[in-house]
Each structure stands twice: as C-alpha cells, then as structure tokens.
Amino acid sequence: MYVFTLTLFVTLVIQQTSGFKEPECSRYHYEEQILERVVRMGMEFKYQKKDVTNILETVAAKLDAFSKELQVLKRENEELKSSLRDEVQISISDLEKVKEKSFLPIVFFNSKNVADTTVKAGHTIVFTETLVNDGNAYDNTTGIFTAPEDGIYLVSLHMCVKNKQNLYYGLVIDGKESLRGEMYEYRAVTCNSVQQLLTIKAGNRVWIQVYVKDAVLLQSAIHWNMFSAFLLNKG
Ligand SMILES: *[C@@H]1O[C@H](CO)[C@@H](O)[C@H](O)[C@H]1NC(C)=O
C-alpha cells in the first residue's frame, strides 16, 4: 500500500512538472495496472519466500542427517582402524615368534690334533687346531664345547690309536657319559670314527675323556684326531 501510494505520488509529480497531459481514463487504467502488479509481486514474493524457507529447512534437515551419518562413519572408521592396528600387531608378534622358532643359528666346530699324543686316563682330550668354530662354542685350550642353544646336535669323534694301544674313551656331557667305548688295533694301524646324535641343553659342556689307562695316539699328516659338533635342530 505504501509502495503504491509512493508510485502514485511520483507519477503525479512527474505529470505535474512535465506538464504532460493524458486522458483521465488512461491514467486510471495505468494506476490500476501498477497496483495489480504490486499486489502480484507481493504475493509472489510471499510464495517465493515460503518456498525458499521450505527448501532451506529441507536442506538443513538433510545436512543434519548427513552430519549424523558422518559421525557414525567416523566412529566406525576409528573402530576399524584400531581393530586393524590390533590385528596387525598380533600378526607381527606371531611372525616374530615363528621367526624366532624357525631361525637356526649356525653352530659348528671342527678341531683336530692333540698337543701331546699320550692321552692320560681321567683327562680331557684337547683338540688344539681349530679348523671351524662357527658360533665360537668350542674352546681349544680346554677341549670343551659349550652348547649355545637347546637342540639336537651331531657330535663326532675321529681317533687314530697306535698299534697295540687301548683307548678307552667317553663322550661326556656335564660330567655324565653319553657314550663309552674302546679302540684297539693289534695287527694294523687304523683310525676309528664315532658319531652320536644328542639332545643338549644350552650351557651344557661336552668333551672327550680318557678312562682306565693312558693311551698313545697316532698323529700325522695322514692320521688325524678330530672332534666336531653340529647343531641340527633347535629345541
Ligand atoms: C684356538 O682358538 C682360537 C679362538 O677360536 C683361535 O683364534 C686360534 O686360532 C685357535 N688355535 C688353533 C691352533 O687353531
């Protein structure tokens, strides 16, 4: 109404000042058109405003729902991430355990020759010339091999005894014999080999000992006396 009055006033002022004269009926018609248009615009505006409000409300509701969904997704993602982290952690520690179990360190020594070919009863035979000592478990000053791991070991002994000499020997683990035997040759000179598969605990000491009486060994470029051990399997 106010807009209409203003328009009417402006129209009148323009007509007065310009001195423009129009037929009266035409002027009413024009004013009527303006009025109609203003009313229509007002109504349109009202409808448009209502539409926009509706749309805004719908959008707001959708945004709200979306944001809630996003929160749920975020939470799920966090849960998934942490459970995945746990799973990976478990797999890694499992793998480490498997690796630890399956990893076989190289434990292998091979030592030959004695310093004195007369080996004495009750003494350890010390094989001084170390050819291999992987794992550094054999001591060539004492003749003692100290097992670095629990496991199954192949222990072997190769001795050459002088003709008509008896060598009573024992394979000893921490003071306890795991094998006893005698080597004797009457007519010829031969060397003898002894092998034993043994379960040995880490830290246990293994050596070759002479029993009963002293014996004289044969030792030359073609007669070797030798002591060796090899870790076959852990556990
Ligand atoms: C005795 O063992 C030590 C240490 O393993 C080594 O360095 C040395 O060469 C060995 N001696 C002989 C004569 O093999």
PDB file of C-alpha atoms and ligand atoms in Angstrom:
ATOM      1  CA  MET A   1       0.000   0.000   0.000  1.00  0.00           C
ATOM      2  CA  TYR A   2       2.803   2.304   0.885  1.00  0.00           C
ATOM      3  CA  VAL A   3       4.654   1.432  -2.347  1.00  0.00           C
ATOM      4  CA  PHE A   4       1.515   2.037  -4.284  1.00  0.00           C
ATOM      5  CA  THR A   5       0.966   5.480  -2.694  1.00  0.00           C
ATOM      6  CA  LEU A   6       4.552   6.420  -3.387  1.00  0.00           C
ATOM      7  CA  THR A   7       4.323   5.331  -7.007  1.00  0.00           C
ATOM      8  CA  LEU A   8       1.119   7.229  -7.414  1.00  0.00           C
ATOM      9  CA  PHE A   9       2.664  10.317  -5.903  1.00  0.00           C
ATOM     10  CA  VAL A  10       5.759  10.066  -8.088  1.00  0.00           C
ATOM     11  CA  THR A  11       3.608   9.600 -11.159  1.00  0.00           C
ATOM     12  CA  LEU A  12       1.528  12.613 -10.286  1.00  0.00           C
ATOM     13  CA  VAL A  13       4.594  14.756  -9.603  1.00  0.00           C
ATOM     14  CA  ILE A  14       6.169  13.722 -12.934  1.00  0.00           C
ATOM     15  CA  GLN A  15       2.934  14.549 -14.733  1.00  0.00           C
ATOM     16  CA  GLN A  16       2.597  17.910 -12.968  1.00  0.00           C
ATOM     17  CA  THR A  17       6.178  19.000 -13.562  1.00  0.00           C
ATOM     18  CA  SER A  18       6.417  17.835 -17.149  1.00  0.00           C
ATOM     19  CA  GLY A  19       3.067  19.308 -17.906  1.00  0.00           C
ATOM     20  CA  PHE A  20       2.266  16.105 -19.711  1.00  0.00           C
ATOM     21  CA  LYS A  21      -1.451  15.610 -20.048  1.00  0.00           C
ATOM     22  CA  GLU A  22      -3.075  12.295 -20.582  1.00  0.00           C
ATOM     23  CA  PRO A  23      -6.702  11.348 -20.832  1.00  0.00           C
ATOM     24  CA  GLU A  24      -8.122  10.669 -17.369  1.00  0.00           C
ATOM     25  CA  CYS A  25      -9.418   7.208 -18.175  1.00  0.00           C
ATOM     26  CA  SER A  26      -5.979   6.111 -19.374  1.00  0.00           C
ATOM     27  CA  ARG A  27      -4.274   7.300 -16.196  1.00  0.00           C
ATOM     28  CA  TYR A  28      -6.644   5.279 -14.008  1.00  0.00           C
ATOM     29  CA  HIS A  29      -6.010   2.281 -16.128  1.00  0.00           C
ATOM     30  CA  TYR A  30      -2.279   2.687 -15.721  1.00  0.00           C
ATOM     31  CA  GLU A  31      -2.526   3.095 -11.953  1.00  0.00           C
ATOM     32  CA  GLU A  32      -4.725   0.055 -11.764  1.00  0.00           C
ATOM     33  CA  GLN A  33      -2.130  -1.951 -13.671  1.00  0.00           C
ATOM     34  CA  ILE A  34       0.615  -0.812 -11.292  1.00  0.00           C
ATOM     35  CA  LEU A  35      -1.486  -1.684  -8.280  1.00  0.00           C
ATOM     36  CA  GLU A  36      -2.255  -5.089  -9.662  1.00  0.00           C
ATOM     37  CA  ARG A  37       1.361  -5.709 -10.421  1.00  0.00           C
ATOM     38  CA  VAL A  38       2.497  -4.606  -6.962  1.00  0.00           C
ATOM     39  CA  VAL A  39      -0.019  -6.885  -5.292  1.00  0.00           C
ATOM     40  CA  ARG A  40       1.009  -9.769  -7.538  1.00  0.00           C
ATOM     41  CA  MET A  41       4.678  -9.162  -6.831  1.00  0.00           C
ATOM     42  CA  GLY A  42       3.945  -9.059  -3.115  1.00  0.00           C
ATOM     43  CA  MET A  43       2.141 -12.360  -3.340  1.00  0.00           C
ATOM     44  CA  GLU A  44       4.830 -13.894  -5.496  1.00  0.00           C
ATOM     45  CA  PHE A  45       7.417 -12.737  -3.053  1.00  0.00           C
ATOM     46  CA  LYS A  46       5.453 -14.252  -0.197  1.00  0.00           C
ATOM     47  CA  TYR A  47       5.198 -17.548  -2.040  1.00  0.00           C
ATOM     48  CA  GLN A  48       8.830 -17.473  -3.056  1.00  0.00           C
ATOM     49  CA  LYS A  49       9.866 -16.727   0.495  1.00  0.00           C
ATOM     50  CA  LYS A  50       7.797 -19.665   1.688  1.00  0.00           C
ATOM     51  CA  ASP A  51       9.361 -21.918  -0.959  1.00  0.00           C
ATOM     52  CA  VAL A  52      12.866 -20.795  -0.075  1.00  0.00           C
ATOM     53  CA  THR A  53      12.132 -21.329   3.617  1.00  0.00           C
ATOM     54  CA  ASN A  54      10.871 -24.816   2.862  1.00  0.00           C
ATOM     55  CA  ILE A  55      13.916 -25.608   0.762  1.00  0.00           C
ATOM     56  CA  LEU A  56      16.232 -24.226   3.436  1.00  0.00           C
ATOM     57  CA  GLU A  57      14.511 -26.303   6.098  1.00  0.00           C
ATOM     58  CA  THR A  58      14.813 -29.421   3.947  1.00  0.00           C
ATOM     59  CA  VAL A  59      18.468 -28.711   3.229  1.00  0.00           C
ATOM     60  CA  ALA A  60      19.130 -28.075   6.932  1.00  0.00           C
ATOM     61  CA  ALA A  61      17.423 -31.343   7.863  1.00  0.00           C
ATOM     62  CA  LYS A  62      19.395 -33.203   5.211  1.00  0.00           C
ATOM     63  CA  LEU A  63      22.640 -31.608   6.386  1.00  0.00           C
ATOM     64  CA  ASP A  64      21.831 -32.594   9.928  1.00  0.00           C
ATOM     65  CA  ALA A  65      21.146 -36.190   8.879  1.00  0.00           C
ATOM     66  CA  PHE A  66      24.287 -36.181   6.770  1.00  0.00           C
ATOM     67  CA  SER A  67      26.373 -34.849   9.633  1.00  0.00           C
ATOM     68  CA  LYS A  68      24.989 -37.562  11.912  1.00  0.00           C
ATOM     69  CA  GLU A  69      25.810 -40.189   9.306  1.00  0.00           C
ATOM     70  CA  LEU A  70      29.275 -38.727   9.005  1.00  0.00           C
ATOM     71  CA  GLN A  71      29.747 -39.001  12.771  1.00  0.00           C
ATOM     72  CA  VAL A  72      28.704 -42.642  12.659  1.00  0.00           C
ATOM     73  CA  LEU A  73      31.060 -43.306   9.734  1.00  0.00           C
ATOM     74  CA  LYS A  74      33.899 -41.539  11.530  1.00  0.00           C
ATOM     75  CA  ARG A  75      33.354 -43.616  14.660  1.00  0.00           C
ATOM     76  CA  GLU A  76      33.182 -46.813  12.607  1.00  0.00           C
ATOM     77  CA  ASN A  77      36.345 -45.809  10.795  1.00  0.00           C
ATOM     78  CA  GLU A  78      38.162 -45.208  14.086  1.00  0.00           C
ATOM     79  CA  GLU A  79      36.995 -48.568  15.428  1.00  0.00           C
ATOM     80  CA  LEU A  80      38.072 -50.268  12.209  1.00  0.00           C
ATOM     81  CA  LYS A  81      41.439 -48.546  12.314  1.00  0.00           C
ATOM     82  CA  SER A  82      42.130 -49.546  15.893  1.00  0.00           C
ATOM     83  CA  SER A  83      40.987 -53.137  15.380  1.00  0.00           C
ATOM     84  CA  LEU A  84      43.113 -53.330  12.235  1.00  0.00           C
ATOM     85  CA  ARG A  85      46.058 -51.977  14.221  1.00  0.00           C
ATOM     86  CA  ASP A  86      45.494 -54.678  16.851  1.00  0.00           C
ATOM     87  CA  GLU A  87      45.264 -57.371  14.184  1.00  0.00           C
ATOM     88  CA  VAL A  88      48.465 -56.193  12.506  1.00  0.00           C
ATOM     89  CA  GLN A  89      50.203 -56.046  15.878  1.00  0.00           C
ATOM     90  CA  ILE A  90      49.134 -59.618  16.638  1.00  0.00           C
ATOM     91  CA  SER A  91      50.265 -60.812  13.194  1.00  0.00           C
ATOM     92  CA  ILE A  92      53.641 -59.109  13.637  1.00  0.00           C
ATOM     93  CA  SER A  93      54.224 -60.672  17.044  1.00  0.00           C
ATOM     94  CA  ASP A  94      53.112 -64.067  15.669  1.00  0.00           C
ATOM     95  CA  LEU A  95      55.539 -63.685  12.796  1.00  0.00           C
ATOM     96  CA  GLU A  96      58.311 -62.743  15.197  1.00  0.00           C
ATOM     97  CA  LYS A  97      57.607 -65.828  17.273  1.00  0.00           C
ATOM     98  CA  VAL A  98      57.651 -68.023  14.144  1.00  0.00           C
ATOM     99  CA  LYS A  99      60.867 -66.361  13.013  1.00  0.00           C
ATOM    100  CA  GLU A 100      62.446 -66.853  16.432  1.00  0.00           C
ATOM    101  CA  LYS A 101      61.395 -70.518  16.461  1.00  0.00           C
ATOM    102  CA  SER A 102      62.456 -71.285  12.908  1.00  0.00           C
ATOM    103  CA  PHE A 103      65.712 -69.366  12.941  1.00  0.00           C
ATOM    104  CA  LEU A 104      68.581 -71.823  13.230  1.00  0.00           C
ATOM    105  CA  PRO A 105      71.902 -70.270  14.176  1.00  0.00           C
ATOM    106  CA  ILE A 106      74.982 -71.902  12.735  1.00  0.00           C
ATOM    107  CA  VAL A 107      76.757 -73.806  15.467  1.00  0.00           C
ATOM    108  CA  PHE A 108      79.564 -75.888  14.058  1.00  0.00           C
ATOM    109  CA  PHE A 109      83.055 -76.612  15.229  1.00  0.00           C
ATOM    110  CA  ASN A 110      85.752 -78.882  13.965  1.00  0.00           C
ATOM    111  CA  SER A 111      89.067 -79.175  15.760  1.00  0.00           C
ATOM    112  CA  LYS A 112      91.963 -81.577  15.180  1.00  0.00           C
ATOM    113  CA  ASN A 113      95.237 -82.795  16.697  1.00  0.00           C
ATOM    114  CA  VAL A 114      96.321 -83.046  20.279  1.00  0.00           C
ATOM    115  CA  ALA A 115      99.315 -81.294  21.797  1.00  0.00           C
ATOM    116  CA  ASP A 116     100.575 -84.480  23.435  1.00  0.00           C
ATOM    117  CA  THR A 117      99.844 -87.837  21.756  1.00  0.00           C
ATOM    118  CA  THR A 118      99.954 -89.608  25.132  1.00  0.00           C
ATOM    119  CA  VAL A 119      96.447 -89.032  26.448  1.00  0.00           C
ATOM    120  CA  LYS A 120      96.054 -89.610  30.165  1.00  0.00           C
ATOM    121  CA  ALA A 121      93.377 -91.558  31.997  1.00  0.00           C
ATOM    122  CA  GLY A 122      90.869 -89.276  33.683  1.00  0.00           C
ATOM    123  CA  HIS A 123      91.790 -86.336  31.426  1.00  0.00           C
ATOM    124  CA  THR A 124      90.021 -84.476  28.690  1.00  0.00           C
ATOM    125  CA  ILE A 125      91.462 -84.786  25.197  1.00  0.00           C
ATOM    126  CA  VAL A 126      92.157 -81.260  23.930  1.00  0.00           C
ATOM    127  CA  PHE A 127      91.996 -80.916  20.157  1.00  0.00           C
ATOM    128  CA  THR A 128      94.015 -77.773  19.665  1.00  0.00           C
ATOM    129  CA  GLU A 129      93.949 -76.963  15.965  1.00  0.00           C
ATOM    130  CA  THR A 130      90.552 -75.449  15.294  1.00  0.00           C
ATOM    131  CA  LEU A 131      89.516 -75.625  11.654  1.00  0.00           C
ATOM    132  CA  VAL A 132      85.958 -74.297  12.083  1.00  0.00           C
ATOM    133  CA  ASN A 133      84.362 -72.629  15.077  1.00  0.00           C
ATOM    134  CA  ASP A 134      81.087 -71.032  13.902  1.00  0.00           C
ATOM    135  CA  GLY A 135      79.257 -69.836  16.963  1.00  0.00           C
ATOM    136  CA  ASN A 136      82.547 -69.806  18.907  1.00  0.00           C
ATOM    137  CA  ALA A 137      81.330 -72.548  21.228  1.00  0.00           C
ATOM    138  CA  TYR A 138      84.459 -74.716  21.264  1.00  0.00           C
ATOM    139  CA  ASP A 139      87.422 -73.832  23.470  1.00  0.00           C
ATOM    140  CA  ASN A 140      90.660 -75.244  22.046  1.00  0.00           C
ATOM    141  CA  THR A 141      92.518 -74.631  25.322  1.00  0.00           C
ATOM    142  CA  THR A 142      90.211 -76.869  27.416  1.00  0.00           C
ATOM    143  CA  GLY A 143      88.788 -79.179  24.729  1.00  0.00           C
ATOM    144  CA  ILE A 144      85.271 -78.270  25.890  1.00  0.00           C
ATOM    145  CA  PHE A 145      82.319 -77.432  23.662  1.00  0.00           C
ATOM    146  CA  THR A 146      79.606 -75.383  25.405  1.00  0.00           C
ATOM    147  CA  ALA A 147      76.231 -75.694  23.638  1.00  0.00           C
ATOM    148  CA  PRO A 148      74.898 -72.207  22.905  1.00  0.00           C
ATOM    149  CA  GLU A 149      71.337 -73.469  22.197  1.00  0.00           C
ATOM    150  CA  ASP A 150      68.956 -76.180  23.330  1.00  0.00           C
ATOM    151  CA  GLY A 151      68.902 -78.578  20.424  1.00  0.00           C
ATOM    152  CA  ILE A 152      69.815 -81.770  18.661  1.00  0.00           C
ATOM    153  CA  TYR A 153      73.495 -81.983  17.889  1.00  0.00           C
ATOM    154  CA  LEU A 154      75.528 -84.377  15.852  1.00  0.00           C
ATOM    155  CA  VAL A 155      78.724 -84.975  17.786  1.00  0.00           C
ATOM    156  CA  SER A 156      81.564 -86.911  16.207  1.00  0.00           C
ATOM    157  CA  LEU A 157      84.961 -88.177  17.123  1.00  0.00           C
ATOM    158  CA  HIS A 158      87.726 -89.488  14.911  1.00  0.00           C
ATOM    159  CA  MET A 159      90.716 -91.121  16.646  1.00  0.00           C
ATOM    160  CA  CYS A 160      93.837 -92.870  15.474  1.00  0.00           C
ATOM    161  CA  VAL A 161      95.403 -95.131  18.111  1.00  0.00           C
ATOM    162  CA  LYS A 162      98.897 -96.560  17.932  1.00  0.00           C
ATOM    163  CA  ASN A 163      99.214-100.248  17.312  1.00  0.00           C
ATOM    164  CA  LYS A 164      98.511-102.382  20.357  1.00  0.00           C
ATOM    165  CA  GLN A 165      97.236 -99.429  22.337  1.00  0.00           C
ATOM    166  CA  ASN A 166      93.851 -99.443  24.049  1.00  0.00           C
ATOM    167  CA  LEU A 167      91.995 -96.197  24.104  1.00  0.00           C
ATOM    168  CA  TYR A 168      89.044 -96.228  26.480  1.00  0.00           C
ATOM    169  CA  TYR A 169      87.111 -93.101  25.694  1.00  0.00           C
ATOM    170  CA  GLY A 170      83.930 -91.448  26.759  1.00  0.00           C
ATOM    171  CA  LEU A 171      81.786 -88.707  25.340  1.00  0.00           C
ATOM    172  CA  VAL A 172      80.802 -86.635  28.360  1.00  0.00           C
ATOM    173  CA  ILE A 173      78.069 -84.075  28.872  1.00  0.00           C
ATOM    174  CA  ASP A 174      78.414 -82.045  32.060  1.00  0.00           C
ATOM    175  CA  GLY A 175      80.280 -84.855  33.803  1.00  0.00           C
ATOM    176  CA  LYS A 176      77.905 -87.592  32.643  1.00  0.00           C
ATOM    177  CA  GLU A 177      78.863 -90.025  29.903  1.00  0.00           C
ATOM    178  CA  SER A 178      76.603 -90.225  26.887  1.00  0.00           C
ATOM    179  CA  LEU A 179      78.830 -92.820  25.251  1.00  0.00           C
ATOM    180  CA  ARG A 180      81.692 -95.095  26.244  1.00  0.00           C
ATOM    181  CA  GLY A 181      83.923 -97.260  24.061  1.00  0.00           C
ATOM    182  CA  GLU A 182      87.294 -98.760  23.347  1.00  0.00           C
ATOM    183  CA  MET A 183      89.549 -98.547  20.336  1.00  0.00           C
ATOM    184  CA  TYR A 184      92.236-101.175  19.857  1.00  0.00           C
ATOM    185  CA  GLU A 185      94.325-102.371  16.953  1.00  0.00           C
ATOM    186  CA  TYR A 186      96.572-105.394  17.068  1.00  0.00           C
ATOM    187  CA  ARG A 187      97.768-106.049  13.508  1.00  0.00           C
ATOM    188  CA  ALA A 188      97.238-102.778  11.627  1.00  0.00           C
ATOM    189  CA  VAL A 189      97.022 -99.037  12.058  1.00  0.00           C
ATOM    190  CA  THR A 190      93.539 -97.709  11.532  1.00  0.00           C
ATOM    191  CA  CYS A 191      91.503 -94.756  12.609  1.00  0.00           C
ATOM    192  CA  ASN A 192      88.012 -95.057  14.079  1.00  0.00           C
ATOM    193  CA  SER A 193      85.026 -92.736  13.885  1.00  0.00           C
ATOM    194  CA  VAL A 194      82.197 -92.394  16.378  1.00  0.00           C
ATOM    195  CA  GLN A 195      79.036 -90.400  15.854  1.00  0.00           C
ATOM    196  CA  GLN A 196      76.268 -89.661  18.285  1.00  0.00           C
ATOM    197  CA  LEU A 197      73.054 -87.689  17.976  1.00  0.00           C
ATOM    198  CA  LEU A 198      72.446 -85.868  21.221  1.00  0.00           C
ATOM    199  CA  THR A 199      69.878 -83.588  22.725  1.00  0.00           C
ATOM    200  CA  ILE A 200      71.908 -80.970  24.531  1.00  0.00           C
ATOM    201  CA  LYS A 201      70.698 -78.065  26.657  1.00  0.00           C
ATOM    202  CA  ALA A 202      72.089 -74.592  26.243  1.00  0.00           C
ATOM    203  CA  GLY A 203      75.051 -74.122  28.580  1.00  0.00           C
ATOM    204  CA  ASN A 204      75.831 -77.840  28.819  1.00  0.00           C
ATOM    205  CA  ARG A 205      79.515 -78.686  28.360  1.00  0.00           C
ATOM    206  CA  VAL A 206      80.640 -81.526  26.111  1.00  0.00           C
ATOM    207  CA  TRP A 207      84.096 -83.138  25.978  1.00  0.00           C
ATOM    208  CA  ILE A 208      86.011 -86.356  25.238  1.00  0.00           C
ATOM    209  CA  GLN A 209      87.554 -88.107  28.209  1.00  0.00           C
ATOM    210  CA  VAL A 210      90.073 -90.959  28.601  1.00  0.00           C
ATOM    211  CA  TYR A 211      89.275 -93.789  31.015  1.00  0.00           C
ATOM    212  CA  VAL A 212      91.013 -96.807  32.561  1.00  0.00           C
ATOM    213  CA  LYS A 213      94.545 -96.116  31.376  1.00  0.00           C
ATOM    214  CA  ASP A 214      96.741 -93.797  29.375  1.00  0.00           C
ATOM    215  CA  ALA A 215      96.929 -94.372  25.632  1.00  0.00           C
ATOM    216  CA  VAL A 216      99.197 -93.266  22.813  1.00  0.00           C
ATOM    217  CA  LEU A 217      97.587 -91.790  19.713  1.00  0.00           C
ATOM    218  CA  LEU A 218      98.876 -91.864  16.210  1.00  0.00           C
ATOM    219  CA  GLN A 219      99.019 -88.432  14.716  1.00  0.00           C
ATOM    220  CA  SER A 220     100.459 -87.476  11.328  1.00  0.00           C
ATOM    221  CA  ALA A 221      99.596 -85.790   8.065  1.00  0.00           C
ATOM    222  CA  ILE A 222      97.525 -88.846   7.152  1.00  0.00           C
ATOM    223  CA  HIS A 223      96.249 -89.708  10.653  1.00  0.00           C
ATOM    224  CA  TRP A 224      94.074 -87.036  12.117  1.00  0.00           C
ATOM    225  CA  ASN A 225      92.435 -86.984  15.510  1.00  0.00           C
ATOM    226  CA  MET A 226      89.349 -84.872  15.377  1.00  0.00           C
ATOM    227  CA  PHE A 227      86.393 -83.737  17.451  1.00  0.00           C
ATOM    228  CA  SER A 228      83.385 -81.906  15.990  1.00  0.00           C
ATOM    229  CA  ALA A 229      79.790 -80.961  16.674  1.00  0.00           C
ATOM    230  CA  PHE A 230      76.993 -79.501  14.617  1.00  0.00           C
ATOM    231  CA  LEU A 231      73.607 -78.106  15.647  1.00  0.00           C
ATOM    232  CA  LEU A 232      70.968 -79.880  13.544  1.00  0.00           C
ATOM    233  CA  ASN A 233      67.789 -78.528  15.062  1.00  0.00           C
ATOM    234  CA  LYS A 234      66.718 -76.201  17.828  1.00  0.00           C
ATOM    235  CA  GLY A 235      64.564 -77.106  20.795  1.00  0.00           C
TER     236      GLY A 235
HETATM  237  C1  LIG B   1      92.239 -71.674  19.034  1.00  0.00           C
HETATM  238  O1  LIG B   1      91.013 -70.933  19.103  1.00  0.00           O
HETATM  239  C2  LIG B   1      91.160 -69.569  18.946  1.00  0.00           C
HETATM  240  C3  LIG B   1      89.835 -68.945  19.188  1.00  0.00           C
HETATM  241  O2  LIG B   1      88.820 -69.565  18.451  1.00  0.00           O
HETATM  242  C4  LIG B   1      91.712 -69.280  17.554  1.00  0.00           C
HETATM  243  O3  LIG B   1      91.881 -67.918  17.388  1.00  0.00           O
HETATM  244  C5  LIG B   1      93.022 -69.997  17.360  1.00  0.00           C
HETATM  245  O4  LIG B   1      93.467 -69.847  16.036  1.00  0.00           O
HETATM  246  C6  LIG B   1      92.867 -71.472  17.671  1.00  0.00           C
HETATM  247  N1  LIG B   1      94.168 -72.120  17.615  1.00  0.00           N
HETATM  248  C7  LIG B   1      94.462 -73.008  16.692  1.00  0.00           C
HETATM  249  C8  LIG B   1      95.856 -73.576  16.766  1.00  0.00           C
HETATM  250  O5  LIG B   1      93.679 -73.356  15.829  1.00  0.00           O
END
